[in-house]
XYZ file of C-alpha atoms in Angstrom:
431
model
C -8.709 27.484 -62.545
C -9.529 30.376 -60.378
C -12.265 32.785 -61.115
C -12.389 36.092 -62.867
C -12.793 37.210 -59.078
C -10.104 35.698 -57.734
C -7.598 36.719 -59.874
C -4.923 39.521 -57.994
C -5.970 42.811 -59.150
C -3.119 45.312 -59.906
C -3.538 46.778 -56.667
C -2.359 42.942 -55.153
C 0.240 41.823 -57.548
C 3.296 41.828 -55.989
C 6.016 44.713 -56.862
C 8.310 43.919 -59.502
C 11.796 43.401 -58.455
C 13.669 46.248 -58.803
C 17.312 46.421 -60.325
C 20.421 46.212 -58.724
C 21.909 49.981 -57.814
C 24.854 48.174 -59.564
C 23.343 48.471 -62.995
C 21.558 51.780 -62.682
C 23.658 53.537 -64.707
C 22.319 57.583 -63.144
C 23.194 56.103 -59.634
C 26.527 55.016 -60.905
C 27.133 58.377 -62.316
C 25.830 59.783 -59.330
C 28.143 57.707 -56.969
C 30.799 58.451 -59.222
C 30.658 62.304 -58.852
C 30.456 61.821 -55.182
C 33.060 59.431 -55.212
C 35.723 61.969 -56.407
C 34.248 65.521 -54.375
C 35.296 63.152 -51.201
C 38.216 62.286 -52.343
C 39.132 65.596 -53.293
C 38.304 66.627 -50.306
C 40.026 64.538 -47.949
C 43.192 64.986 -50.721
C 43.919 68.337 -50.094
C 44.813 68.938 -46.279
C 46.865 65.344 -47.044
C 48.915 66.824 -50.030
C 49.455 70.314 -48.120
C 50.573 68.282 -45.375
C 53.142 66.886 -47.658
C 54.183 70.302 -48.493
C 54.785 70.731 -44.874
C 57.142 67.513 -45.238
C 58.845 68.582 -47.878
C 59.452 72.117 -46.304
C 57.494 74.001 -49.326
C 54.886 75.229 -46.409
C 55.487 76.078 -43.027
C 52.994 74.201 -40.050
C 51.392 77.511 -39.599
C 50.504 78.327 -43.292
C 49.267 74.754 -42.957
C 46.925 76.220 -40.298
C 45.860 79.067 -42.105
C 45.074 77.426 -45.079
C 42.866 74.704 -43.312
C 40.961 77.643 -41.849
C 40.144 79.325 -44.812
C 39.114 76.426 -46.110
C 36.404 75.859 -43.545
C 35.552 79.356 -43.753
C 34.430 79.018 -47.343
C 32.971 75.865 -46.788
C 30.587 76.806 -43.317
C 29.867 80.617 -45.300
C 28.891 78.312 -48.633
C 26.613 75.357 -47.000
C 23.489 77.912 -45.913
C 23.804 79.477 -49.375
C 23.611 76.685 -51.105
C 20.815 74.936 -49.573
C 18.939 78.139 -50.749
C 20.146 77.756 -54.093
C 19.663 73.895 -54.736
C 16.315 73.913 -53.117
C 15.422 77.475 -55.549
C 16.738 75.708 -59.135
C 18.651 72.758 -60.454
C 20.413 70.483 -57.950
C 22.208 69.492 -60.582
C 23.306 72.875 -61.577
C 24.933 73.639 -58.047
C 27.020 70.351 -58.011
C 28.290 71.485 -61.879
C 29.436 75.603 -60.486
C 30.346 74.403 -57.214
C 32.377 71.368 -58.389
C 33.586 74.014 -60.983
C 34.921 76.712 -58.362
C 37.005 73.802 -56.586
C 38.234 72.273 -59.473
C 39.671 75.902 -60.672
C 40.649 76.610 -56.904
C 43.177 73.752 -56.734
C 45.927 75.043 -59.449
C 45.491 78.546 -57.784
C 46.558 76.648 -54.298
C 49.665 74.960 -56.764
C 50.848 78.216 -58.088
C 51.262 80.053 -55.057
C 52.828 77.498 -53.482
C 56.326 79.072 -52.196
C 55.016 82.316 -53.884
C 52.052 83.814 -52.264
C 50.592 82.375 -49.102
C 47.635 84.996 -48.884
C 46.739 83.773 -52.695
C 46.941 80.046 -51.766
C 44.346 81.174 -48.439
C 42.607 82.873 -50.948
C 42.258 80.005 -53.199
C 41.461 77.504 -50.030
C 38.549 79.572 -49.378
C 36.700 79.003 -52.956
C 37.541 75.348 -52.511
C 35.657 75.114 -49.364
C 33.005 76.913 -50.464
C 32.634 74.406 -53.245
C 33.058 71.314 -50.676
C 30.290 73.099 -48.749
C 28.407 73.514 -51.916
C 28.225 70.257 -53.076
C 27.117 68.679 -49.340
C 23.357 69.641 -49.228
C 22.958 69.379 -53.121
C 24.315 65.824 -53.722
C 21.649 64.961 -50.615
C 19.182 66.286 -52.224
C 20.070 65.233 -55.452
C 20.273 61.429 -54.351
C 16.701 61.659 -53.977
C 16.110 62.724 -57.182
C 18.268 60.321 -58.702
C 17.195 57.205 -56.635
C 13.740 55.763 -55.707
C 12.566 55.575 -52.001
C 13.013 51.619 -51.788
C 16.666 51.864 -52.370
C 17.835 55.115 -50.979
C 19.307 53.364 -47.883
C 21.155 51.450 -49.818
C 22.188 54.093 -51.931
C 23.658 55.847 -48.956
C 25.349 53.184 -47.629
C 27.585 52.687 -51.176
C 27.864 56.516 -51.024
C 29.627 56.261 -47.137
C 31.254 53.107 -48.475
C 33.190 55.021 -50.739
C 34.677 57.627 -48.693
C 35.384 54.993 -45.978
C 37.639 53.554 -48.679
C 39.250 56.378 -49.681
C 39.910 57.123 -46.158
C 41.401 53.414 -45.905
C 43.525 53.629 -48.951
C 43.893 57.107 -49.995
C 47.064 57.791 -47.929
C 49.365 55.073 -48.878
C 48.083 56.097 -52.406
C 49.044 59.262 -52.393
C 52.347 58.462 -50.317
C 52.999 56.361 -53.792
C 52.205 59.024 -56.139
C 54.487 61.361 -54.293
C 57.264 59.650 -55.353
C 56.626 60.557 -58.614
C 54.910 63.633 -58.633
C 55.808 67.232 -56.704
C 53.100 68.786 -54.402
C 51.824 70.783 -57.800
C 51.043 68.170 -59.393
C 49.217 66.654 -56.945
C 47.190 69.521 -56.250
C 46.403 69.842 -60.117
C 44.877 66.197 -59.852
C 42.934 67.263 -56.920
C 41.388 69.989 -59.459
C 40.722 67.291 -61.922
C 39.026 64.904 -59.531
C 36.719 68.011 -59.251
C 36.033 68.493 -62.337
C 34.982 64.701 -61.948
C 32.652 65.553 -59.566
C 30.944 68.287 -61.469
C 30.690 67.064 -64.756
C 29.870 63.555 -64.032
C 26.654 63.590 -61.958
C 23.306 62.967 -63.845
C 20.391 65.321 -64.072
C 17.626 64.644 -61.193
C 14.373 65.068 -61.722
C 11.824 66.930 -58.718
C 7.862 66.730 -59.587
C 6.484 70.262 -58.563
C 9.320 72.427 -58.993
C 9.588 75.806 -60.634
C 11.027 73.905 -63.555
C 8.077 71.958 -64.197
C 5.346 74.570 -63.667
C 5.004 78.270 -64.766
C 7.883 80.551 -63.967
C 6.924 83.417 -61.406
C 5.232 86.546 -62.695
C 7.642 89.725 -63.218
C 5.829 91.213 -60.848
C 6.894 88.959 -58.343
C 8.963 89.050 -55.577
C 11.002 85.860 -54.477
C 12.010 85.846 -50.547
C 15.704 86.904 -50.009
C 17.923 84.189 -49.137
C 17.699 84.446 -45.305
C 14.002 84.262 -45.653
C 14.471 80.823 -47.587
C 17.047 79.538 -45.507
C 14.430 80.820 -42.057
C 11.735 78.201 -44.267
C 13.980 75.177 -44.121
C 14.899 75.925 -40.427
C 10.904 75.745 -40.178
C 10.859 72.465 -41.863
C 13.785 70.830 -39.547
C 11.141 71.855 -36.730
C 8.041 70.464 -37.916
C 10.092 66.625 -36.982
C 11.368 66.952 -33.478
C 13.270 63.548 -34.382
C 15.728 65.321 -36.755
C 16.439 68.242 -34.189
C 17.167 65.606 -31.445
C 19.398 64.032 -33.807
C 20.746 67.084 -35.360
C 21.572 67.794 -31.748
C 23.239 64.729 -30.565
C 25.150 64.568 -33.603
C 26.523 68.264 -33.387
C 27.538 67.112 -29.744
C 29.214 64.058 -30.519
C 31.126 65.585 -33.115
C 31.928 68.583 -31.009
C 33.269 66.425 -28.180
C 34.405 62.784 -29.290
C 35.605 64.154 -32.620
C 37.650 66.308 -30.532
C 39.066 63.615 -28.305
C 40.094 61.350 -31.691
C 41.988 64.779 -33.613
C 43.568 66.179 -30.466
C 43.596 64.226 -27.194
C 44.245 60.480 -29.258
C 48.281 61.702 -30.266
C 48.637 63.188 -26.841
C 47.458 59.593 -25.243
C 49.707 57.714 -27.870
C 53.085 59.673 -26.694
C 53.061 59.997 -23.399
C 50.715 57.212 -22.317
C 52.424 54.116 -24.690
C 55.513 55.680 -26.259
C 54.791 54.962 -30.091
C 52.589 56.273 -32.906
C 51.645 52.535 -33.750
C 48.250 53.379 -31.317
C 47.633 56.544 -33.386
C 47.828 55.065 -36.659
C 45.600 51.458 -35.165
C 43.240 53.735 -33.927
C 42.687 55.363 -36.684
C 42.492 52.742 -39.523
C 40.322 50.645 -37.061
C 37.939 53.494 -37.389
C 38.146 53.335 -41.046
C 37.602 49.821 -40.809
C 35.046 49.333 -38.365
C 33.132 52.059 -40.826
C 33.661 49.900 -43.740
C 31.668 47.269 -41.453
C 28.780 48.809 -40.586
C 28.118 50.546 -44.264
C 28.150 47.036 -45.257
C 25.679 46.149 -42.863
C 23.404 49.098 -43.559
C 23.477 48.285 -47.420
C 21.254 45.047 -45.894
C 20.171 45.641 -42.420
C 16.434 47.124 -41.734
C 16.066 47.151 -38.206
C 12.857 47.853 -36.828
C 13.411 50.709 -35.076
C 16.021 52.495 -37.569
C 16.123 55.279 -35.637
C 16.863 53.882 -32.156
C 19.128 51.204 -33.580
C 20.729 54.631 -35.455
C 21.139 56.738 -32.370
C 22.734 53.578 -30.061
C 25.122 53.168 -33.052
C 26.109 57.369 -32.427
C 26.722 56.754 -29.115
C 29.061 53.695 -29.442
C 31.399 56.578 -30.628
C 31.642 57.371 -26.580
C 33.760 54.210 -26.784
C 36.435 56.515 -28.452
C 37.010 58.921 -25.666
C 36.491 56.028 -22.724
C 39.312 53.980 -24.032
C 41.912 56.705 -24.124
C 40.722 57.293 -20.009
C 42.007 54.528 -18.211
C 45.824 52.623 -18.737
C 44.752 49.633 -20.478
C 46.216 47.058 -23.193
C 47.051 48.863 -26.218
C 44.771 46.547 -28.629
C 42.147 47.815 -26.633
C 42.293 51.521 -28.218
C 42.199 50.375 -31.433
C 39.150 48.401 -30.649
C 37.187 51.250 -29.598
C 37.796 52.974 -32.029
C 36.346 50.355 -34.627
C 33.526 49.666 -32.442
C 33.061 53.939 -32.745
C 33.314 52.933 -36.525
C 30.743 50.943 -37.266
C 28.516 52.986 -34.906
C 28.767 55.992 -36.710
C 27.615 54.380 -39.786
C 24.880 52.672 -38.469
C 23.715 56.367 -37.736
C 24.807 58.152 -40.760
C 22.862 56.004 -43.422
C 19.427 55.866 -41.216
C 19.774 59.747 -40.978
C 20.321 60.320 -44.185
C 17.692 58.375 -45.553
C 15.271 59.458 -43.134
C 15.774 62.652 -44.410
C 15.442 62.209 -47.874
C 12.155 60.451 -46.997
C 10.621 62.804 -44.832
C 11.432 66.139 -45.287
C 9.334 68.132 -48.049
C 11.614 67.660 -51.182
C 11.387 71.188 -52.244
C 13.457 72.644 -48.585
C 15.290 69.282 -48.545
C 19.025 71.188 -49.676
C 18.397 73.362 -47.126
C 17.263 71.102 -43.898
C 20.248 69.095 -45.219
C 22.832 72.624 -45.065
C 21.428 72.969 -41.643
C 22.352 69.370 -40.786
C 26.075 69.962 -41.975
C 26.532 73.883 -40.639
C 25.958 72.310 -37.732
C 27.588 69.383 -37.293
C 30.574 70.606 -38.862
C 30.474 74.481 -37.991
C 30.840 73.385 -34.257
C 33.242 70.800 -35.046
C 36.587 73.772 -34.749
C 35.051 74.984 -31.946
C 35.642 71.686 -29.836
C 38.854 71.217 -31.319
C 40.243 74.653 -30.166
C 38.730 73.987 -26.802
C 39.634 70.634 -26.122
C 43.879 71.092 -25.573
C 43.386 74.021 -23.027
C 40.701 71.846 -21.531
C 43.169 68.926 -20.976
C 45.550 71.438 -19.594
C 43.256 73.094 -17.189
C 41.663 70.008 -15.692
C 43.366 67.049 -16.656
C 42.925 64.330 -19.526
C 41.288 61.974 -17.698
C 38.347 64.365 -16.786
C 38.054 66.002 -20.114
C 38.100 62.485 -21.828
C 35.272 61.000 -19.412
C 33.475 63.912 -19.514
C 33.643 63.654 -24.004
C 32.770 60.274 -23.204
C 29.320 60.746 -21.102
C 28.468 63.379 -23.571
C 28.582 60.812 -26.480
C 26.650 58.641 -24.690
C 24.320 61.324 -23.029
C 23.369 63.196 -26.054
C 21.890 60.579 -28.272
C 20.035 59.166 -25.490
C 18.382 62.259 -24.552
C 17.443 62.362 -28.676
C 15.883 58.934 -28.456
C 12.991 60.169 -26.077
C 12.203 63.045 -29.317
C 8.531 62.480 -31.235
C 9.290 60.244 -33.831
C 12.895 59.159 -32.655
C 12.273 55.548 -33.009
C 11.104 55.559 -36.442
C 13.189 58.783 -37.751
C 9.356 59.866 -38.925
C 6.610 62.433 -37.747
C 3.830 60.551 -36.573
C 0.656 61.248 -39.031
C -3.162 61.839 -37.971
C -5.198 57.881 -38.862
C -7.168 60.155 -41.879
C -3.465 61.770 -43.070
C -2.557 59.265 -45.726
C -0.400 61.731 -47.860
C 3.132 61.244 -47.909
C 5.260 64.245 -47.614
C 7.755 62.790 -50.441
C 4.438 62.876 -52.595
């Protein structure tokens, strides 16, 4: 029998085992919510483009809709990182999954009526995608302990890679049955989904929990807040290297995959079987490497995350030279499962280390810009081809993709994803 001495103090027992995200029933709520905003949002350019199919919208209301859209959604991220990291997390997903919700009905009614109504109406529901983005980060960490946040994002991307995979033959189906309105009335319900579903977080520290400000006081005005989150992405070096390499793979291979990849699949093999391989092998190859980030700890997470970025360079470099057609749609799977094994890394290394109180707004930063500079390639990209060629614009997406997160490696703190503490700094930040 040991003695009284040898006995494992608190300190030394061994952590209980924690439960399964599958029967944590706020996480499930959580991944519900999120579950539906991405499918809404991947719904709606789909159903409008069936309205272009069906001749109820011409290709270039199409375009104009799809650019109000973004609009909303790049004018709505910085605002509501400001708001989400100033009260309720919760509270933003509920008025911004509101606005989109009540946006997609407008869209429905003036379809055939009033195009400037329906652009009008594209705009709030962008600004309620880009609403919900930095809040449902930030909310996450509320929601879900540090041990299992990786694997909470990894059944968060493993959901929209699934809707990705299976929302268009779905949709094809419901067609059949249902006009364009209708559709666009169940994107406004899978919204309200969204808002309504989500649980309450909870954030030690906050204004919530302590004393309200005096009514003397004066709180900063929103582009002072959002200036203090742009300080916090630059107290890690890591996340602006990343930040960085990520805004320039989506700028350029992004580009090659939504402009350059149906240009290759005419003229280069004859047949949109490429363009549609391509494509779902992406999907697929995503669906892969969620999987494996649900398990996978690598050492290094964020050197194995920024190789796994630059696999997407495989995108662009197999649409360069006249080869096999299997081999496109292998690249592009091989780009899939890269870009996962960077998204879930990133994402959790920013929920870890970023000061929870400016974490909505580091995380707006992250998707203004990302996405913002996402149009930008595409608009360049097709009078780049023209000017100097596919082959050179494609290598040169190529290098970049495999350029820019290499440069981001050699960042402070790049092979960890974490700022490197003094030996007598033993405060977390997520304390």
């Amino acid at each position: 029998m040991p003695t009284p001495s040898a006995l494992p103090t608190a300190a030394e027992s061994p952590p209980a085992k924690q439960p399964s995200l599958l029967l944590d029933l706020a996480f499930l709520r959580l991944w519900t919510g999120a579950t539906a905003s991405g499918l809404a949002t991947w719904a709606l350019p789909f159903v409008l483009g069936l309205a272009v199919f069906g001749r109820t919208l011409t290709a270039s209301d199409l375009g104009l809709l799809l650019a109000a859209r973004t609009v909303g959604f790049l004018a709505a991220v910085p605002v509501a990182g400001v708001l989400a990291d100033r009260h309720s997390r919760r509270g933003v997903v509920l008025w911004a999954g509101l606005a989109a919700g009540a946006a997609a009905p407008v869209i429905a009614a003036g379809l055939e009526r009033s195009v400037p109504l329906m652009a009008a109406a594209a705009a709030v529901a962008g600004a309620g995608q880009g609403a919900c983005r930095p809040a449902y980060q930030a909310l996450t960490a509320e929601v879900v302990d540090a041990g299992r946040r990786q694997q909470a994002n990894a059944a968060m991307t493993l959901a929209v890679r699934v809707t990705t995979l299976v929302g268009p033959s779905s949709a094809a189906l419901l067609a059949v049955f249902l006009d364009t309105r209708a559709l666009l009335v169940g994107i406004g319900l899978l919204w309200l989904v969204a808002a309504c579903v989500p649980p309450t977080g909870t954030r030690p520290g906050t204004a919530e929990e302590t004393s309200e400000p005096s009514a003397g006081a004066v709180r900063a005005s929103f582009p002072a807040e959002f200036a203090e989150g742009v300080r916090e992405a630059r107290r890690h070096p890591w996340f602006l290297a990343g930040l960085g390499a990520l805004t320039a793979v989506i700028a350029t291979g992004y580009s090659a995959t939504g402009v350059a990849l149906p240009l290759v699949s005419r003229d280069e093999y004859g047949t949109e079987v490429v363009l549609a391989g391509a494509m779902t092998a992406y999907t697929a190859g995503a669906l892969g490497g969620a999987l494996l980030m649900a398990r996978w700890r690598p050492r290094s997470p964020g050197r194995a995350a920024l190789a796994g970025l630059a696999c997407y360079g495989f995108a662009p470099l197999g649409l360069v030279f006249p080869v096999h057609p299997v081999v496109v749609p292998a690249a592009y799977a091989v780009a899939g499962i890269g870009i996962e094994l960077f998204n879930v890394p990133w994402f959790t290394a920013a929920q870890r280390e970023v000061a929870p109180d400016k974490l909505a707004r580091v995380s707006s930063l992250d998707f203004l810009l990302s996405y913002g500079l996402a149009p930008l390639g595409l608009a360049l990209i097709a009078p780049a081809i023209d000017a100097f060629g596919a082959t050179a614009v494609l290598a040169a997406c190529a290098l970049v993709c495999f350029a820019a997160p290499a440069t981001a490696a050699l960042a402070p703190g790049a092979r960890t994803f974490s700022v490197a503490r003094g030996r007598g700094d033993t405060t977390s930040i997520t304390q």
